[in-house]
PDB file of C-alpha atoms and ligand atoms in Angstrom:
ATOM      1  CA  MET T   1       0.000   0.000   0.000  1.00 55.00           C
ATOM      2  CA  CYS T   2       1.224   3.483  -0.807  1.00 63.00           C
ATOM      3  CA  ARG T   3       0.860   5.745   2.215  1.00 75.00           C
ATOM      4  CA  VAL T   4       0.925   9.504   1.896  1.00 80.00           C
ATOM      5  CA  LEU T   5       1.049   9.999   5.665  1.00 79.00           C
ATOM      6  CA  THR T   6       2.883   7.914   8.257  1.00 75.00           C
ATOM      7  CA  LYS T   7       0.730   6.044  10.789  1.00 67.00           C
ATOM      8  CA  ARG T   8       1.494   8.718  13.373  1.00 59.00           C
ATOM      9  CA  GLN T   9       0.316  11.470  11.000  1.00 67.00           C
ATOM     10  CA  ALA T  10      -2.793   9.572   9.936  1.00 87.00           C
ATOM     11  CA  LYS T  11      -4.713  10.711  13.020  1.00 93.00           C
ATOM     12  CA  MET T  12      -4.729  14.397  13.838  1.00 97.00           C
ATOM     13  CA  LEU T  13      -6.243  16.175  16.811  1.00 98.00           C
ATOM     14  CA  PHE T  14      -8.327  19.265  16.008  1.00 98.00           C
ATOM     15  CA  GLY T  15      -9.143  20.741  19.404  1.00 97.00           C
ATOM     16  CA  ASP T  16     -11.069  17.933  21.066  1.00 96.00           C
ATOM     17  CA  GLN T  17     -11.827  15.988  17.876  1.00 97.00           C
ATOM     18  CA  ARG T  18      -9.538  13.388  16.346  1.00 98.00           C
ATOM     19  CA  LEU T  19      -9.848  12.770  12.610  1.00 98.00           C
ATOM     20  CA  ASN T  20      -8.477   9.895  10.593  1.00 97.00           C
ATOM     21  CA  LEU T  21      -6.661  11.515   7.677  1.00 97.00           C
ATOM     22  CA  THR T  22      -6.303   8.283   5.716  1.00 95.00           C
ATOM     23  CA  GLU T  23      -9.896   9.010   4.693  1.00 97.00           C
ATOM     24  CA  PRO T  24     -11.090  12.026   2.701  1.00 98.00           C
ATOM     25  CA  HIS T  25     -12.706  14.941   4.550  1.00 98.00           C
ATOM     26  CA  VAL T  26     -14.771  17.830   3.267  1.00 99.00           C
ATOM     27  CA  MET T  27     -14.526  21.334   4.694  1.00 98.00           C
ATOM     28  CA  GLY T  28     -17.731  23.293   4.093  1.00 98.00           C
ATOM     29  CA  VAL T  29     -17.380  27.031   3.480  1.00 98.00           C
ATOM     30  CA  ILE T  30     -19.413  29.462   5.562  1.00 96.00           C
ATOM     31  CA  ASN T  31     -18.752  33.085   4.703  1.00 92.00           C
ATOM     32  CA  VAL T  32     -19.887  35.689   7.174  1.00 90.00           C
ATOM     33  CA  THR T  33     -18.862  38.662   5.063  1.00 80.00           C
ATOM     34  CA  PRO T  34     -21.571  40.957   3.643  1.00 71.00           C
ATOM     35  CA  ASP T  35     -19.545  41.326   0.418  1.00 59.00           C
ATOM     36  CA  SER T  36     -19.055  37.602  -0.055  1.00 52.00           C
ATOM     37  CA  PHE T  37     -19.531  36.880  -3.739  1.00 39.00           C
ATOM     38  CA  SER T  38     -20.175  33.183  -3.370  1.00 44.00           C
ATOM     39  CA  ASP T  39     -23.426  33.634  -1.455  1.00 49.00           C
ATOM     40  CA  GLY T  40     -24.323  37.156  -2.524  1.00 50.00           C
ATOM     41  CA  GLY T  41     -24.319  38.258   1.085  1.00 54.00           C
ATOM     42  CA  SER T  42     -27.440  36.209   1.732  1.00 56.00           C
ATOM     43  CA  LEU T  43     -26.304  35.423   5.275  1.00 56.00           C
ATOM     44  CA  PHE T  44     -26.677  39.117   6.087  1.00 54.00           C
ATOM     45  CA  ALA T  45     -29.517  41.422   6.840  1.00 51.00           C
ATOM     46  CA  SER T  46     -28.449  45.064   6.432  1.00 40.00           C
ATOM     47  CA  GLN T  47     -24.772  44.612   7.381  1.00 41.00           C
ATOM     48  CA  SER T  48     -25.585  42.819  10.599  1.00 47.00           C
ATOM     49  CA  LEU T  49     -24.833  39.143  10.840  1.00 49.00           C
ATOM     50  CA  CYS T  50     -27.779  36.810  10.699  1.00 79.00           C
ATOM     51  CA  LEU T  51     -26.768  33.992  12.990  1.00 89.00           C
ATOM     52  CA  ASP T  52     -29.834  31.905  12.174  1.00 88.00           C
ATOM     53  CA  ALA T  53     -28.994  31.762   8.463  1.00 90.00           C
ATOM     54  CA  ALA T  54     -25.379  30.827   9.171  1.00 93.00           C
ATOM     55  CA  MET T  55     -26.513  28.091  11.563  1.00 94.00           C
ATOM     56  CA  GLU T  56     -29.003  26.713   9.072  1.00 94.00           C
ATOM     57  CA  ARG T  57     -26.247  26.415   6.502  1.00 96.00           C
ATOM     58  CA  ALA T  58     -23.935  24.866   9.106  1.00 98.00           C
ATOM     59  CA  ARG T  59     -26.501  22.233  10.104  1.00 98.00           C
ATOM     60  CA  ALA T  60     -27.152  21.335   6.460  1.00 98.00           C
ATOM     61  CA  MET T  61     -23.431  20.949   5.712  1.00 98.00           C
ATOM     62  CA  VAL T  62     -22.899  18.693   8.740  1.00 98.00           C
ATOM     63  CA  ALA T  63     -25.894  16.568   7.697  1.00 98.00           C
ATOM     64  CA  GLU T  64     -24.317  16.319   4.226  1.00 98.00           C
ATOM     65  CA  GLY T  65     -21.130  14.915   5.722  1.00 98.00           C
ATOM     66  CA  ALA T  66     -18.761  17.844   6.290  1.00 98.00           C
ATOM     67  CA  SER T  67     -15.984  17.098   8.815  1.00 98.00           C
ATOM     68  CA  PHE T  68     -14.969  20.772   9.013  1.00 98.00           C
ATOM     69  CA  LEU T  69     -16.775  24.072   8.659  1.00 98.00           C
ATOM     70  CA  ASP T  70     -14.568  26.997   7.626  1.00 98.00           C
ATOM     71  CA  ILE T  71     -15.804  30.253   9.138  1.00 98.00           C
ATOM     72  CA  GLY T  72     -14.450  33.431   7.549  1.00 95.00           C
ATOM     73  CA  GLY T  73     -15.209  37.066   8.308  1.00 93.00           C
ATOM     74  CA  GLU T  74     -12.686  38.825   6.090  1.00 91.00           C
ATOM     75  CA  SER T  75     -13.075  38.649   2.312  1.00 87.00           C
ATOM     76  CA  THR T  76      -9.918  37.997   0.281  1.00 83.00           C
ATOM     77  CA  ARG T  77     -11.656  39.099  -2.915  1.00 80.00           C
ATOM     78  CA  PRO T  78      -9.584  41.724  -4.797  1.00 75.00           C
ATOM     79  CA  GLY T  79     -10.859  45.165  -3.815  1.00 74.00           C
ATOM     80  CA  ALA T  80     -12.891  43.922  -0.829  1.00 79.00           C
ATOM     81  CA  ASP T  81     -13.346  46.346   2.049  1.00 77.00           C
ATOM     82  CA  ARG T  82     -10.879  45.987   4.901  1.00 82.00           C
ATOM     83  CA  VAL T  83     -12.527  44.968   8.131  1.00 89.00           C
ATOM     84  CA  SER T  84     -11.459  46.048  11.596  1.00 94.00           C
ATOM     85  CA  VAL T  85     -10.375  43.467  14.152  1.00 96.00           C
ATOM     86  CA  GLN T  86     -13.540  44.146  16.155  1.00 95.00           C
ATOM     87  CA  GLN T  87     -15.725  43.700  13.075  1.00 92.00           C
ATOM     88  CA  GLU T  88     -14.065  40.387  12.271  1.00 95.00           C
ATOM     89  CA  LEU T  89     -14.513  39.212  15.872  1.00 96.00           C
ATOM     90  CA  ASP T  90     -18.181  40.270  15.866  1.00 93.00           C
ATOM     91  CA  ARG T  91     -18.831  38.321  12.672  1.00 92.00           C
ATOM     92  CA  VAL T  92     -16.956  35.141  13.423  1.00 96.00           C
ATOM     93  CA  ILE T  93     -17.033  34.416  17.173  1.00 97.00           C
ATOM     94  CA  PRO T  94     -20.829  34.114  17.661  1.00 95.00           C
ATOM     95  CA  VAL T  95     -20.983  31.636  14.751  1.00 96.00           C
ATOM     96  CA  ILE T  96     -18.146  29.537  16.184  1.00 98.00           C
ATOM     97  CA  GLU T  97     -19.817  29.467  19.605  1.00 98.00           C
ATOM     98  CA  ALA T  98     -23.212  28.526  18.178  1.00 97.00           C
ATOM     99  CA  ILE T  99     -21.765  25.726  16.029  1.00 98.00           C
ATOM    100  CA  ARG T 100     -19.802  24.358  18.964  1.00 98.00           C
ATOM    101  CA  ALA T 101     -22.902  24.405  21.139  1.00 97.00           C
ATOM    102  CA  SER T 102     -25.017  22.296  18.801  1.00 97.00           C
ATOM    103  CA  LEU T 103     -23.021  20.480  16.100  1.00 98.00           C
ATOM    104  CA  ASN T 104     -20.439  17.722  15.970  1.00 97.00           C
ATOM    105  CA  VAL T 105     -17.928  19.175  13.523  1.00 98.00           C
ATOM    106  CA  VAL T 106     -14.463  20.718  13.587  1.00 98.00           C
ATOM    107  CA  VAL T 107     -14.688  24.485  13.347  1.00 98.00           C
ATOM    108  CA  SER T 108     -11.965  26.000  11.185  1.00 98.00           C
ATOM    109  CA  VAL T 109     -11.432  29.724  11.534  1.00 98.00           C
ATOM    110  CA  ASP T 110     -10.438  31.415   8.278  1.00 98.00           C
ATOM    111  CA  THR T 111      -8.415  34.352   9.548  1.00 98.00           C
ATOM    112  CA  SER T 112      -5.031  36.091   9.363  1.00 97.00           C
ATOM    113  CA  THR T 113      -5.693  38.241  12.438  1.00 98.00           C
ATOM    114  CA  PRO T 114      -3.876  37.252  15.670  1.00 98.00           C
ATOM    115  CA  GLU T 115      -6.669  38.521  17.975  1.00 98.00           C
ATOM    116  CA  VAL T 116      -9.244  36.488  16.039  1.00 98.00           C
ATOM    117  CA  MET T 117      -7.109  33.322  16.244  1.00 98.00           C
ATOM    118  CA  ILE T 118      -6.914  33.643  20.029  1.00 98.00           C
ATOM    119  CA  ALA T 119     -10.624  34.411  20.500  1.00 98.00           C
ATOM    120  CA  ALA T 120     -11.618  31.620  18.101  1.00 98.00           C
ATOM    121  CA  GLY T 121      -9.483  29.154  20.036  1.00 98.00           C
ATOM    122  CA  LYS T 122     -11.257  30.135  23.256  1.00 98.00           C
ATOM    123  CA  ALA T 123     -14.636  29.830  21.496  1.00 98.00           C
ATOM    124  CA  GLY T 124     -13.834  26.224  20.533  1.00 98.00           C
ATOM    125  CA  ALA T 125     -12.306  26.342  17.049  1.00 98.00           C
ATOM    126  CA  GLY T 126     -10.266  23.255  16.153  1.00 98.00           C
ATOM    127  CA  LEU T 127      -8.185  24.591  13.258  1.00 98.00           C
ATOM    128  CA  ILE T 128      -6.678  27.904  12.169  1.00 98.00           C
ATOM    129  CA  ASN T 129      -6.888  28.358   8.395  1.00 98.00           C
ATOM    130  CA  ASP T 130      -4.717  31.284   7.315  1.00 98.00           C
ATOM    131  CA  VAL T 131      -4.430  32.279   3.652  1.00 98.00           C
ATOM    132  CA  ARG T 132      -1.436  34.419   4.717  1.00 97.00           C
ATOM    133  CA  ALA T 133       0.292  31.413   6.343  1.00 98.00           C
ATOM    134  CA  LEU T 134       0.735  33.244   9.683  1.00 98.00           C
ATOM    135  CA  GLY T 135       2.537  36.072   7.900  1.00 98.00           C
ATOM    136  CA  ARG T 136       0.901  38.949   9.754  1.00 97.00           C
ATOM    137  CA  GLU T 137       2.694  40.578  12.671  1.00 97.00           C
ATOM    138  CA  GLY T 138       2.046  38.470  15.788  1.00 98.00           C
ATOM    139  CA  ALA T 139       0.218  35.664  13.964  1.00 98.00           C
ATOM    140  CA  LEU T 140       2.875  32.977  14.544  1.00 98.00           C
ATOM    141  CA  GLN T 141       2.884  33.708  18.289  1.00 98.00           C
ATOM    142  CA  ALA T 142      -0.922  33.847  18.490  1.00 98.00           C
ATOM    143  CA  ALA T 143      -1.383  30.568  16.621  1.00 98.00           C
ATOM    144  CA  ALA T 144       1.337  28.859  18.688  1.00 98.00           C
ATOM    145  CA  GLY T 145      -0.426  29.946  21.892  1.00 98.00           C
ATOM    146  CA  THR T 146      -3.719  28.331  20.873  1.00 98.00           C
ATOM    147  CA  GLN T 147      -2.013  24.904  20.555  1.00 98.00           C
ATOM    148  CA  LEU T 148      -4.316  24.287  17.564  1.00 98.00           C
ATOM    149  CA  PRO T 149      -3.304  22.860  14.198  1.00 98.00           C
ATOM    150  CA  VAL T 150      -2.753  25.456  11.488  1.00 98.00           C
ATOM    151  CA  CYS T 151      -3.290  25.310   7.746  1.00 98.00           C
ATOM    152  CA  LEU T 152      -0.585  27.296   5.960  1.00 98.00           C
ATOM    153  CA  MET T 153      -1.793  28.421   2.532  1.00 98.00           C
ATOM    154  CA  HIS T 154       0.518  29.711  -0.173  1.00 98.00           C
ATOM    155  CA  MET T 155      -0.272  33.076  -1.718  1.00 97.00           C
ATOM    156  CA  GLN T 156       1.951  35.177  -3.977  1.00 96.00           C
ATOM    157  CA  GLY T 157       1.489  38.888  -3.268  1.00 92.00           C
ATOM    158  CA  ASP T 158      -1.617  40.231  -1.529  1.00 91.00           C
ATOM    159  CA  PRO T 159      -5.294  39.827  -2.418  1.00 92.00           C
ATOM    160  CA  LYS T 160      -5.502  43.290  -4.032  1.00 88.00           C
ATOM    161  CA  THR T 161      -2.825  42.723  -6.663  1.00 88.00           C
ATOM    162  CA  MET T 162      -2.042  38.992  -6.649  1.00 92.00           C
ATOM    163  CA  GLN T 163      -3.741  38.304  -9.984  1.00 89.00           C
ATOM    164  CA  ASP T 164      -1.906  41.039 -11.953  1.00 89.00           C
ATOM    165  CA  ASN T 165       0.529  38.923 -13.959  1.00 91.00           C
ATOM    166  CA  PRO T 166       1.793  36.390 -11.386  1.00 92.00           C
ATOM    167  CA  VAL T 167       5.218  34.956 -12.331  1.00 91.00           C
ATOM    168  CA  TYR T 168       7.210  31.970 -11.024  1.00 96.00           C
ATOM    169  CA  ASP T 169      10.440  30.202 -12.031  1.00 94.00           C
ATOM    170  CA  SER T 170       8.624  26.925 -11.463  1.00 96.00           C
ATOM    171  CA  VAL T 171       5.390  27.246  -9.544  1.00 97.00           C
ATOM    172  CA  VAL T 172       5.519  23.770  -7.964  1.00 98.00           C
ATOM    173  CA  GLU T 173       9.146  24.189  -6.838  1.00 97.00           C
ATOM    174  CA  ASP T 174       8.563  27.761  -5.611  1.00 98.00           C
ATOM    175  CA  VAL T 175       5.516  26.755  -3.551  1.00 98.00           C
ATOM    176  CA  SER T 176       7.373  23.746  -2.153  1.00 98.00           C
ATOM    177  CA  LEU T 177      10.371  25.856  -1.079  1.00 98.00           C
ATOM    178  CA  TYR T 178       8.024  28.454   0.404  1.00 98.00           C
ATOM    179  CA  PHE T 179       6.511  25.774   2.673  1.00 98.00           C
ATOM    180  CA  ASP T 180       9.949  24.537   3.774  1.00 98.00           C
ATOM    181  CA  GLU T 181      10.701  28.093   4.955  1.00 98.00           C
ATOM    182  CA  ARG T 182       7.326  28.636   6.622  1.00 98.00           C
ATOM    183  CA  ILE T 183       7.448  25.271   8.409  1.00 98.00           C
ATOM    184  CA  LYS T 184      10.915  26.202   9.772  1.00 98.00           C
ATOM    185  CA  GLN T 185       9.538  29.537  11.031  1.00 98.00           C
ATOM    186  CA  CYS T 186       6.579  27.799  12.655  1.00 98.00           C
ATOM    187  CA  ASN T 187       8.812  25.245  14.385  1.00 98.00           C
ATOM    188  CA  HIS T 188      11.042  28.092  15.622  1.00 98.00           C
ATOM    189  CA  MET T 189       8.011  29.861  17.125  1.00 98.00           C
ATOM    190  CA  GLY T 190       6.687  26.764  18.867  1.00 98.00           C
ATOM    191  CA  ILE T 191       4.365  25.204  16.293  1.00 98.00           C
ATOM    192  CA  PRO T 192       5.527  21.604  15.787  1.00 98.00           C
ATOM    193  CA  THR T 193       5.396  20.070  12.299  1.00 98.00           C
ATOM    194  CA  GLU T 194       2.798  17.568  13.608  1.00 97.00           C
ATOM    195  CA  ARG T 195       0.387  20.473  13.948  1.00 98.00           C
ATOM    196  CA  ILE T 196       0.830  21.861  10.408  1.00 98.00           C
ATOM    197  CA  LEU T 197      -1.223  21.308   7.256  1.00 98.00           C
ATOM    198  CA  ILE T 198      -0.280  22.813   3.900  1.00 98.00           C
ATOM    199  CA  ASP T 199      -2.356  24.136   0.985  1.00 98.00           C
ATOM    200  CA  PRO T 200      -1.038  25.290  -2.426  1.00 98.00           C
ATOM    201  CA  GLY T 201      -3.593  28.124  -2.474  1.00 98.00           C
ATOM    202  CA  PHE T 202      -5.325  27.655  -5.824  1.00 98.00           C
ATOM    203  CA  GLY T 203      -6.138  31.030  -7.359  1.00 97.00           C
ATOM    204  CA  PHE T 204      -4.013  33.061  -4.970  1.00 97.00           C
ATOM    205  CA  GLY T 205      -1.435  34.776  -7.194  1.00 97.00           C
ATOM    206  CA  LYS T 206      -1.561  32.092  -9.887  1.00 98.00           C
ATOM    207  CA  THR T 207      -2.485  31.953 -13.567  1.00 97.00           C
ATOM    208  CA  LEU T 208      -4.636  29.141 -14.935  1.00 98.00           C
ATOM    209  CA  VAL T 209      -1.501  27.268 -16.028  1.00 98.00           C
ATOM    210  CA  HIS T 210       0.065  27.652 -12.563  1.00 98.00           C
ATOM    211  CA  ASN T 211      -3.084  26.222 -10.957  1.00 98.00           C
ATOM    212  CA  LEU T 212      -3.218  23.262 -13.365  1.00 98.00           C
ATOM    213  CA  GLN T 213       0.486  22.499 -12.838  1.00 98.00           C
ATOM    214  CA  LEU T 214       0.092  22.646  -9.054  1.00 98.00           C
ATOM    215  CA  LEU T 215      -2.751  20.148  -9.189  1.00 98.00           C
ATOM    216  CA  ASN T 216      -1.036  17.845 -11.665  1.00 98.00           C
ATOM    217  CA  HIS T 217       2.162  17.799  -9.582  1.00 98.00           C
ATOM    218  CA  LEU T 218       0.514  17.868  -6.153  1.00 98.00           C
ATOM    219  CA  ASN T 219       2.622  14.767  -5.327  1.00 97.00           C
ATOM    220  CA  LEU T 220       5.615  17.036  -4.725  1.00 97.00           C
ATOM    221  CA  LEU T 221       3.798  18.742  -1.850  1.00 98.00           C
ATOM    222  CA  ILE T 222       2.338  15.451  -0.575  1.00 98.00           C
ATOM    223  CA  ASN T 223       5.892  14.119  -0.339  1.00 97.00           C
ATOM    224  CA  LYS T 224       6.658  16.468   2.560  1.00 97.00           C
ATOM    225  CA  GLY T 225       4.536  14.117   4.675  1.00 97.00           C
ATOM    226  CA  LEU T 226       2.218  16.835   6.001  1.00 98.00           C
ATOM    227  CA  PRO T 227      -1.539  16.653   5.463  1.00 98.00           C
ATOM    228  CA  VAL T 228      -2.559  18.616   2.362  1.00 98.00           C
ATOM    229  CA  LEU T 229      -5.756  20.646   2.079  1.00 98.00           C
ATOM    230  CA  VAL T 230      -7.023  21.991  -1.258  1.00 99.00           C
ATOM    231  CA  GLY T 231      -9.671  24.525  -2.206  1.00 98.00           C
ATOM    232  CA  MET T 232     -10.750  24.772  -5.837  1.00 98.00           C
ATOM    233  CA  SER T 233     -14.529  24.957  -5.408  1.00 98.00           C
ATOM    234  CA  ARG T 234     -16.122  27.456  -7.837  1.00 98.00           C
ATOM    235  CA  LYS T 235     -12.770  29.100  -8.558  1.00 98.00           C
ATOM    236  CA  SER T 236     -11.740  30.715 -11.830  1.00 97.00           C
ATOM    237  CA  MET T 237      -9.397  27.829 -12.732  1.00 98.00           C
ATOM    238  CA  ILE T 238     -12.614  25.867 -13.366  1.00 98.00           C
ATOM    239  CA  GLY T 239     -14.404  28.798 -14.968  1.00 98.00           C
ATOM    240  CA  ASP T 240     -11.459  29.490 -17.287  1.00 98.00           C
ATOM    241  CA  VAL T 241     -11.258  25.912 -18.602  1.00 98.00           C
ATOM    242  CA  LEU T 242     -15.016  25.349 -18.922  1.00 98.00           C
ATOM    243  CA  ASN T 243     -15.948  28.941 -19.747  1.00 98.00           C
ATOM    244  CA  LYS T 244     -18.695  28.870 -17.125  1.00 98.00           C
ATOM    245  CA  PRO T 245     -19.880  31.331 -14.500  1.00 98.00           C
ATOM    246  CA  VAL T 246     -19.437  30.714 -10.791  1.00 98.00           C
ATOM    247  CA  ASP T 247     -22.819  28.967 -10.337  1.00 98.00           C
ATOM    248  CA  LYS T 248     -22.057  26.373 -13.080  1.00 98.00           C
ATOM    249  CA  ARG T 249     -18.709  25.092 -11.825  1.00 98.00           C
ATOM    250  CA  LEU T 250     -19.797  22.197  -9.604  1.00 98.00           C
ATOM    251  CA  HIS T 251     -19.010  19.350 -12.010  1.00 98.00           C
ATOM    252  CA  GLY T 252     -15.595  20.729 -12.867  1.00 98.00           C
ATOM    253  CA  GLY T 253     -14.958  21.174  -9.149  1.00 98.00           C
ATOM    254  CA  LEU T 254     -15.809  17.541  -8.426  1.00 99.00           C
ATOM    255  CA  ALA T 255     -13.387  16.371 -11.124  1.00 99.00           C
ATOM    256  CA  VAL T 256     -10.460  18.331  -9.719  1.00 99.00           C
ATOM    257  CA  SER T 257     -11.340  17.407  -6.122  1.00 98.00           C
ATOM    258  CA  VAL T 258     -11.174  13.704  -6.963  1.00 98.00           C
ATOM    259  CA  MET T 259      -7.863  14.276  -8.778  1.00 98.00           C
ATOM    260  CA  ALA T 260      -6.449  16.038  -5.715  1.00 98.00           C
ATOM    261  CA  TYR T 261      -7.630  13.201  -3.467  1.00 98.00           C
ATOM    262  CA  GLU T 262      -6.067  10.590  -5.715  1.00 98.00           C
ATOM    263  CA  ARG T 263      -2.777  12.498  -5.577  1.00 98.00           C
ATOM    264  CA  GLY T 264      -2.879  12.505  -1.767  1.00 98.00           C
ATOM    265  CA  ALA T 265      -4.831  15.560  -0.589  1.00 98.00           C
ATOM    266  CA  ARG T 266      -7.012  14.607   2.366  1.00 98.00           C
ATOM    267  CA  ILE T 267      -9.148  17.685   3.074  1.00 98.00           C
ATOM    268  CA  VAL T 268     -11.167  19.371   0.335  1.00 99.00           C
ATOM    269  CA  ARG T 269     -12.612  22.829   0.998  1.00 98.00           C
ATOM    270  CA  ALA T 270     -15.910  23.144  -0.884  1.00 98.00           C
ATOM    271  CA  HIS T 271     -19.131  25.128  -1.088  1.00 98.00           C
ATOM    272  CA  ASP T 272     -21.182  22.135  -2.290  1.00 98.00           C
ATOM    273  CA  VAL T 273     -20.719  19.606   0.486  1.00 98.00           C
ATOM    274  CA  ALA T 274     -23.091  16.749  -0.485  1.00 99.00           C
ATOM    275  CA  PRO T 275     -21.782  16.181  -4.027  1.00 98.00           C
ATOM    276  CA  THR T 276     -18.168  16.574  -2.897  1.00 99.00           C
ATOM    277  CA  VAL T 277     -18.642  13.986  -0.122  1.00 99.00           C
ATOM    278  CA  ASP T 278     -20.180  11.521  -2.630  1.00 98.00           C
ATOM    279  CA  ALA T 279     -17.387  12.027  -5.152  1.00 98.00           C
ATOM    280  CA  LEU T 280     -14.638  11.527  -2.556  1.00 98.00           C
ATOM    281  CA  ARG T 281     -16.346   8.507  -0.932  1.00 98.00           C
ATOM    282  CA  MET T 282     -16.550   6.886  -4.347  1.00 98.00           C
ATOM    283  CA  ALA T 283     -12.889   7.642  -5.085  1.00 98.00           C
ATOM    284  CA  HIS T 284     -11.940   6.313  -1.638  1.00 98.00           C
ATOM    285  CA  ALA T 285     -13.785   3.010  -2.198  1.00 97.00           C
ATOM    286  CA  VAL T 286     -11.891   2.486  -5.448  1.00 97.00           C
ATOM    287  CA  MET T 287      -8.523   3.382  -3.933  1.00 96.00           C
ATOM    288  CA  MET T 288      -9.055   1.002  -0.978  1.00 95.00           C
ATOM    289  CA  SER T 289      -9.579  -2.015  -3.228  1.00 96.00           C
ATOM    290  CA  ASP T 290      -6.762  -4.244  -4.402  1.00 85.00           C
TER     291      ASP T 290
HETATM  292  C1  LIG Q 301     -16.137  31.527  -6.041  1.00 54.32           C
HETATM  293  C2  LIG Q 301     -16.246  31.340  -4.697  1.00 54.32           C
HETATM  294  C3  LIG Q 301     -14.898  31.804  -6.590  1.00 54.32           C
HETATM  295  C4  LIG Q 301     -15.134  31.449  -3.886  1.00 54.32           C
HETATM  296  C5  LIG Q 301     -13.795  31.909  -5.788  1.00 54.32           C
HETATM  297  C6  LIG Q 301     -13.913  31.724  -4.426  1.00 54.32           C
HETATM  298  C7  LIG Q 301      -8.954  28.932   0.120  1.00 54.32           C
HETATM  299  C8  LIG Q 301      -9.058  29.256   1.467  1.00 54.32           C
HETATM  300  C9  LIG Q 301     -10.225  30.643   0.282  1.00 54.32           C
HETATM  301  C10 LIG Q 301      -8.147  27.819  -0.250  1.00 54.32           C
HETATM  302  C11 LIG Q 301      -7.676  27.527   2.095  1.00 54.32           C
HETATM  303  C12 LIG Q 301     -12.476  31.370  -2.487  1.00 54.32           C
HETATM  304  C13 LIG Q 301     -10.219  31.021   2.787  1.00 54.32           C
HETATM  305  C14 LIG Q 301     -11.285  32.017  -1.887  1.00 54.32           C
HETATM  306  N1  LIG Q 301      -9.700  29.801  -0.613  1.00 54.32           N
HETATM  307  N2  LIG Q 301      -8.432  28.578   2.451  1.00 54.32           N
HETATM  308  N3  LIG Q 301      -9.863  30.346   1.555  1.00 54.32           N
HETATM  309  N4  LIG Q 301      -7.543  27.161   0.768  1.00 54.32           N
HETATM  310  N5  LIG Q 301      -7.040  26.815   3.035  1.00 54.32           N
HETATM  311  N6  LIG Q 301     -12.772  31.922  -3.679  1.00 54.32           N
HETATM  312  O1  LIG Q 301      -7.963  27.471  -1.415  1.00 54.32           O
HETATM  313  O2  LIG Q 301     -13.099  30.500  -1.955  1.00 54.32           O
HETATM  314  S1  LIG Q 301     -11.243  32.000  -0.098  1.00 54.32           S
END
């Protein structure tokens, strides 16, 4: 059998929940940003967070088989409004608390803000998901203090300008070397490798070709022996190949999610939980046979 994670790495503790990472897991996306373009801000009523709507979506995603729910209060969309720390806390913390009070799921907090990481940890989050890979001032220390696992995502540049002509020598090699550096920094600041997941960051400072190469050669990141998370759901890499708008990208997203799983990714971040769970369960059944 070809293992992508050692036996010790196969089980990972997310707060108080232990997950078996030899099996595929789906992370459902719950945006609590009024400018979110994936849900048209439907979780909001006049700028103020509608907790009931967020909880309804959370319950549905858990029923559909999500292992994680990713709660984000700061949009990374180019040109999105900057939110204050207090605003991000106000959006995200009540949702984390409500999910923890009523649902059996790992709460992932999608944040780059040290204060939010700390508050989310206290509210019961089980994973810190940072698209800036703990790059903000104080983020490494804050994440280390929570004792939670962290997902380090690769991004070239910043959300405002990252898609203006991104260039790499070799995108796969560059991303791989970036993680080696970040993992060293994390270890130095008290985050052990056993608590780190990595994510190539599809669409974050990458052209279509960069995204396709990263997926095709995902093995090179898998080889580091750390759990790999991927997020391609509804992204432009699907839209650009299929020439379809954001609401018609599900089937393309399922195809690339299965490809990522087959190459060794174990957590798939997705908006459409039920179909993604089915696709990965089917792929898993095939891969377990011999
Ligand atoms: C339609 C809907 C088109 C959403 C694009 C998008 C990732 C992530 C995001 C990812 C990890 C997004 C927070 C971008 N993407 N975290 N976050 N990995 N770990 N765009 O790929 O969903 S937000």
